[in-house]
mmCIF file with all atom_site columns, C-alpha atoms in Angstrom:
data_model
loop_
_atom_site.group_PDB
_atom_site.id
_atom_site.type_symbol
_atom_site.label_atom_id
_atom_site.label_alt_id
_atom_site.label_comp_id
_atom_site.label_asym_id
_atom_site.label_entity_id
_atom_site.label_seq_id
_atom_site.pdbx_PDB_ins_code
_atom_site.Cartn_x
_atom_site.Cartn_y
_atom_site.Cartn_z
_atom_site.occupancy
_atom_site.B_iso_or_equiv
_atom_site.pdbx_formal_charge
_atom_site.auth_seq_id
_atom_site.auth_comp_id
_atom_site.auth_asym_id
_atom_site.auth_atom_id
_atom_site.pdbx_PDB_model_num
ATOM 1  C CA . MET A 1 1  ? 9.923  -35.574 14.984  1.00 43.00 ? 13 MET A CA 1
ATOM 2  C CA . GLU A 1 2  ? 12.867 -33.437 13.967  1.00 74.00 ? 14 GLU A CA 1
ATOM 3  C CA . ASN A 1 3  ? 12.717 -31.853 10.509  1.00 93.00 ? 15 ASN A CA 1
ATOM 4  C CA . TRP A 1 4  ? 15.626 -32.890 8.266   1.00 93.00 ? 16 TRP A CA 1
ATOM 5  C CA . ARG A 1 5  ? 15.481 -29.473 6.560   1.00 95.00 ? 17 ARG A CA 1
ATOM 6  C CA . ASP A 1 6  ? 16.774 -27.856 9.751   1.00 95.00 ? 18 ASP A CA 1
ATOM 7  C CA . HIS A 1 7  ? 20.094 -29.612 9.113   1.00 97.00 ? 19 HIS A CA 1
ATOM 8  C CA . ALA A 1 8  ? 20.352 -29.061 5.353   1.00 97.00 ? 20 ALA A CA 1
ATOM 9  C CA . ALA A 1 9  ? 23.592 -27.553 4.047   1.00 97.00 ? 21 ALA A CA 1
ATOM 10 C CA . CYS A 1 10 ? 21.554 -25.459 1.593   1.00 97.00 ? 22 CYS A CA 1
ATOM 11 C CA . ARG A 1 11 ? 19.565 -23.801 4.352   1.00 96.00 ? 23 ARG A CA 1
ATOM 12 C CA . HIS A 1 12 ? 21.655 -20.636 4.238   1.00 94.00 ? 24 HIS A CA 1
ATOM 13 C CA . GLU A 1 13 ? 22.347 -20.670 0.490   1.00 97.00 ? 25 GLU A CA 1
ATOM 14 C CA . ASP A 1 14 ? 20.531 -18.662 -2.165  1.00 97.00 ? 26 ASP A CA 1
ATOM 15 C CA . PRO A 1 15 ? 17.593 -20.881 -3.195  1.00 97.00 ? 27 PRO A CA 1
ATOM 16 C CA . ASP A 1 16 ? 17.999 -19.774 -6.827  1.00 97.00 ? 28 ASP A CA 1
ATOM 17 C CA . LEU A 1 17 ? 21.280 -21.728 -6.931  1.00 98.00 ? 29 LEU A CA 1
ATOM 18 C CA . PHE A 1 18 ? 19.270 -24.956 -6.810  1.00 98.00 ? 30 PHE A CA 1
ATOM 19 C CA . PHE A 1 19 ? 16.966 -24.038 -9.690  1.00 98.00 ? 31 PHE A CA 1
ATOM 20 C CA . PRO A 1 20 ? 19.133 -23.500 -12.769 1.00 96.00 ? 32 PRO A CA 1
ATOM 21 C CA . ILE A 1 21 ? 17.377 -22.596 -15.990 1.00 95.00 ? 33 ILE A CA 1
ATOM 22 C CA . GLY A 1 22 ? 18.415 -25.015 -18.698 1.00 91.00 ? 34 GLY A CA 1
ATOM 23 C CA . THR A 1 23 ? 20.944 -27.826 -18.770 1.00 87.00 ? 35 THR A CA 1
ATOM 24 C CA . THR A 1 24 ? 23.931 -26.422 -20.670 1.00 92.00 ? 36 THR A CA 1
ATOM 25 C CA . GLY A 1 25 ? 26.479 -23.637 -20.330 1.00 95.00 ? 37 GLY A CA 1
ATOM 26 C CA . PRO A 1 26 ? 25.923 -21.466 -17.240 1.00 96.00 ? 38 PRO A CA 1
ATOM 27 C CA . ALA A 1 27 ? 23.089 -23.700 -16.026 1.00 96.00 ? 39 ALA A CA 1
ATOM 28 C CA . GLN A 1 28 ? 25.418 -26.695 -16.012 1.00 95.00 ? 40 GLN A CA 1
ATOM 29 C CA . VAL A 1 29 ? 27.974 -24.746 -13.959 1.00 97.00 ? 41 VAL A CA 1
ATOM 30 C CA . GLN A 1 30 ? 25.204 -23.682 -11.577 1.00 97.00 ? 42 GLN A CA 1
ATOM 31 C CA . SER A 1 31 ? 24.036 -27.290 -11.212 1.00 97.00 ? 43 SER A CA 1
ATOM 32 C CA . GLU A 1 32 ? 27.551 -28.387 -10.313 1.00 97.00 ? 44 GLU A CA 1
ATOM 33 C CA . GLN A 1 33 ? 27.807 -25.593 -7.721  1.00 98.00 ? 45 GLN A CA 1
ATOM 34 C CA . ALA A 1 34 ? 24.511 -26.703 -6.176  1.00 98.00 ? 46 ALA A CA 1
ATOM 35 C CA . LYS A 1 35 ? 25.630 -30.332 -6.157  1.00 98.00 ? 47 LYS A CA 1
ATOM 36 C CA . ALA A 1 36 ? 28.828 -29.287 -4.354  1.00 98.00 ? 48 ALA A CA 1
ATOM 37 C CA . VAL A 1 37 ? 26.652 -27.962 -1.522  1.00 98.00 ? 49 VAL A CA 1
ATOM 38 C CA . CYS A 1 38 ? 24.704 -31.238 -1.534  1.00 98.00 ? 50 CYS A CA 1
ATOM 39 C CA . ARG A 1 39 ? 27.900 -33.299 -1.293  1.00 98.00 ? 51 ARG A CA 1
ATOM 40 C CA . ARG A 1 40 ? 28.661 -31.773 2.087   1.00 97.00 ? 52 ARG A CA 1
ATOM 41 C CA . CYS A 1 41 ? 25.087 -32.059 3.348   1.00 98.00 ? 53 CYS A CA 1
ATOM 42 C CA . PRO A 1 42 ? 24.371 -34.358 6.312   1.00 97.00 ? 54 PRO A CA 1
ATOM 43 C CA . VAL A 1 43 ? 20.743 -34.904 5.197   1.00 98.00 ? 55 VAL A CA 1
ATOM 44 C CA . ARG A 1 44 ? 21.315 -35.455 1.495   1.00 98.00 ? 56 ARG A CA 1
ATOM 45 C CA . ASP A 1 45 ? 19.651 -38.887 1.515   1.00 97.00 ? 57 ASP A CA 1
ATOM 46 C CA . GLN A 1 46 ? 16.547 -37.567 3.292   1.00 97.00 ? 58 GLN A CA 1
ATOM 47 C CA . CYS A 1 47 ? 16.344 -34.699 0.797   1.00 97.00 ? 59 CYS A CA 1
ATOM 48 C CA . LEU A 1 48 ? 16.540 -37.031 -2.180  1.00 97.00 ? 60 LEU A CA 1
ATOM 49 C CA . GLU A 1 49 ? 13.975 -39.377 -0.644  1.00 96.00 ? 61 GLU A CA 1
ATOM 50 C CA . TRP A 1 50 ? 11.598 -36.436 -0.075  1.00 96.00 ? 62 TRP A CA 1
ATOM 51 C CA . ALA A 1 51 ? 12.101 -35.215 -3.651  1.00 97.00 ? 63 ALA A CA 1
ATOM 52 C CA . MET A 1 52 ? 11.362 -38.672 -5.027  1.00 95.00 ? 64 MET A CA 1
ATOM 53 C CA . ASP A 1 53 ? 8.347  -39.198 -2.750  1.00 95.00 ? 65 ASP A CA 1
ATOM 54 C CA . THR A 1 54 ? 6.860  -35.808 -3.676  1.00 95.00 ? 66 THR A CA 1
ATOM 55 C CA . ASP A 1 55 ? 7.768  -36.090 -7.368  1.00 94.00 ? 67 ASP A CA 1
ATOM 56 C CA . GLN A 1 56 ? 9.875  -32.917 -7.519  1.00 96.00 ? 68 GLN A CA 1
ATOM 57 C CA . SER A 1 57 ? 10.352 -32.295 -11.219 1.00 92.00 ? 69 SER A CA 1
ATOM 58 C CA . ILE A 1 58 ? 12.510 -29.167 -11.091 1.00 96.00 ? 70 ILE A CA 1
ATOM 59 C CA . GLY A 1 59 ? 15.645 -28.172 -9.241  1.00 97.00 ? 71 GLY A CA 1
ATOM 60 C CA . ILE A 1 60 ? 18.534 -29.893 -7.528  1.00 98.00 ? 72 ILE A CA 1
ATOM 61 C CA . TRP A 1 61 ? 17.425 -32.112 -4.641  1.00 98.00 ? 73 TRP A CA 1
ATOM 62 C CA . GLY A 1 62 ? 19.631 -34.528 -2.742  1.00 98.00 ? 74 GLY A CA 1
ATOM 63 C CA . GLY A 1 63 ? 22.459 -33.839 -5.160  1.00 98.00 ? 75 GLY A CA 1
ATOM 64 C CA . THR A 1 64 ? 20.459 -34.853 -8.235  1.00 98.00 ? 76 THR A CA 1
ATOM 65 C CA . THR A 1 65 ? 19.069 -33.033 -11.245 1.00 97.00 ? 77 THR A CA 1
ATOM 66 C CA . GLU A 1 66 ? 15.615 -33.540 -12.724 1.00 94.00 ? 78 GLU A CA 1
ATOM 67 C CA . LEU A 1 67 ? 17.062 -35.890 -15.342 1.00 94.00 ? 79 LEU A CA 1
ATOM 68 C CA . GLU A 1 68 ? 18.959 -37.922 -12.748 1.00 96.00 ? 80 GLU A CA 1
ATOM 69 C CA . ARG A 1 69 ? 15.813 -38.318 -10.624 1.00 96.00 ? 81 ARG A CA 1
ATOM 70 C CA . ARG A 1 70 ? 13.836 -39.366 -13.697 1.00 95.00 ? 82 ARG A CA 1
ATOM 71 C CA . THR A 1 71 ? 16.461 -42.039 -14.356 1.00 96.00 ? 83 THR A CA 1
ATOM 72 C CA . LEU A 1 72 ? 16.255 -43.228 -10.732 1.00 95.00 ? 84 LEU A CA 1
ATOM 73 C CA . ARG A 1 73 ? 12.462 -43.481 -11.007 1.00 92.00 ? 85 ARG A CA 1
ATOM 74 C CA . ARG A 1 74 ? 12.696 -45.427 -14.257 1.00 92.00 ? 86 ARG A CA 1
ATOM 75 C CA . ARG A 1 75 ? 15.192 -47.864 -12.738 1.00 90.00 ? 87 ARG A CA 1
ATOM 76 C CA . ALA A 1 76 ? 13.016 -48.323 -9.661  1.00 87.00 ? 88 ALA A CA 1
ATOM 77 C CA . ARG A 1 77 ? 9.985  -49.119 -11.820 1.00 86.00 ? 89 ARG A CA 1
ATOM 78 C CA . SER A 1 78 ? 11.902 -51.644 -13.910 1.00 88.00 ? 90 SER A CA 1
ATOM 79 C CA . ARG A 1 79 ? 13.236 -53.562 -10.885 1.00 77.00 ? 91 ARG A CA 1
ATOM 80 C CA . PRO A 1 80 ? 11.410 -56.802 -10.135 1.00 74.00 ? 92 PRO A CA 1
ATOM 81 C CA . ARG A 1 81 ? 9.328  -56.525 -6.991  1.00 69.00 ? 93 ARG A CA 1
ATOM 82 C CA . SER A 1 82 ? 9.981  -59.015 -4.245  1.00 66.00 ? 94 SER A CA 1
ATOM 83 C CA . GLY A 1 83 ? 7.209  -60.553 -2.204  1.00 59.00 ? 95 GLY A CA 1
#
């Protein structure tokens, strides 16, 4: 099976870009720069799915911040299950 990471747009970026410290000021600018890389990534969905499956609590993954992933998890838990 081919590894989605081999096709990630962030592969040749500085990893520190995707781990801003804080949520305001320079960290907010850094988050937006990281998300810009994610927007052009062909494996963004796979990255986000991996981050959610492995409970990544820090960094930008699949174009989302920690807070955004927390919100996605909360919404998923509150959805009625079918079946």
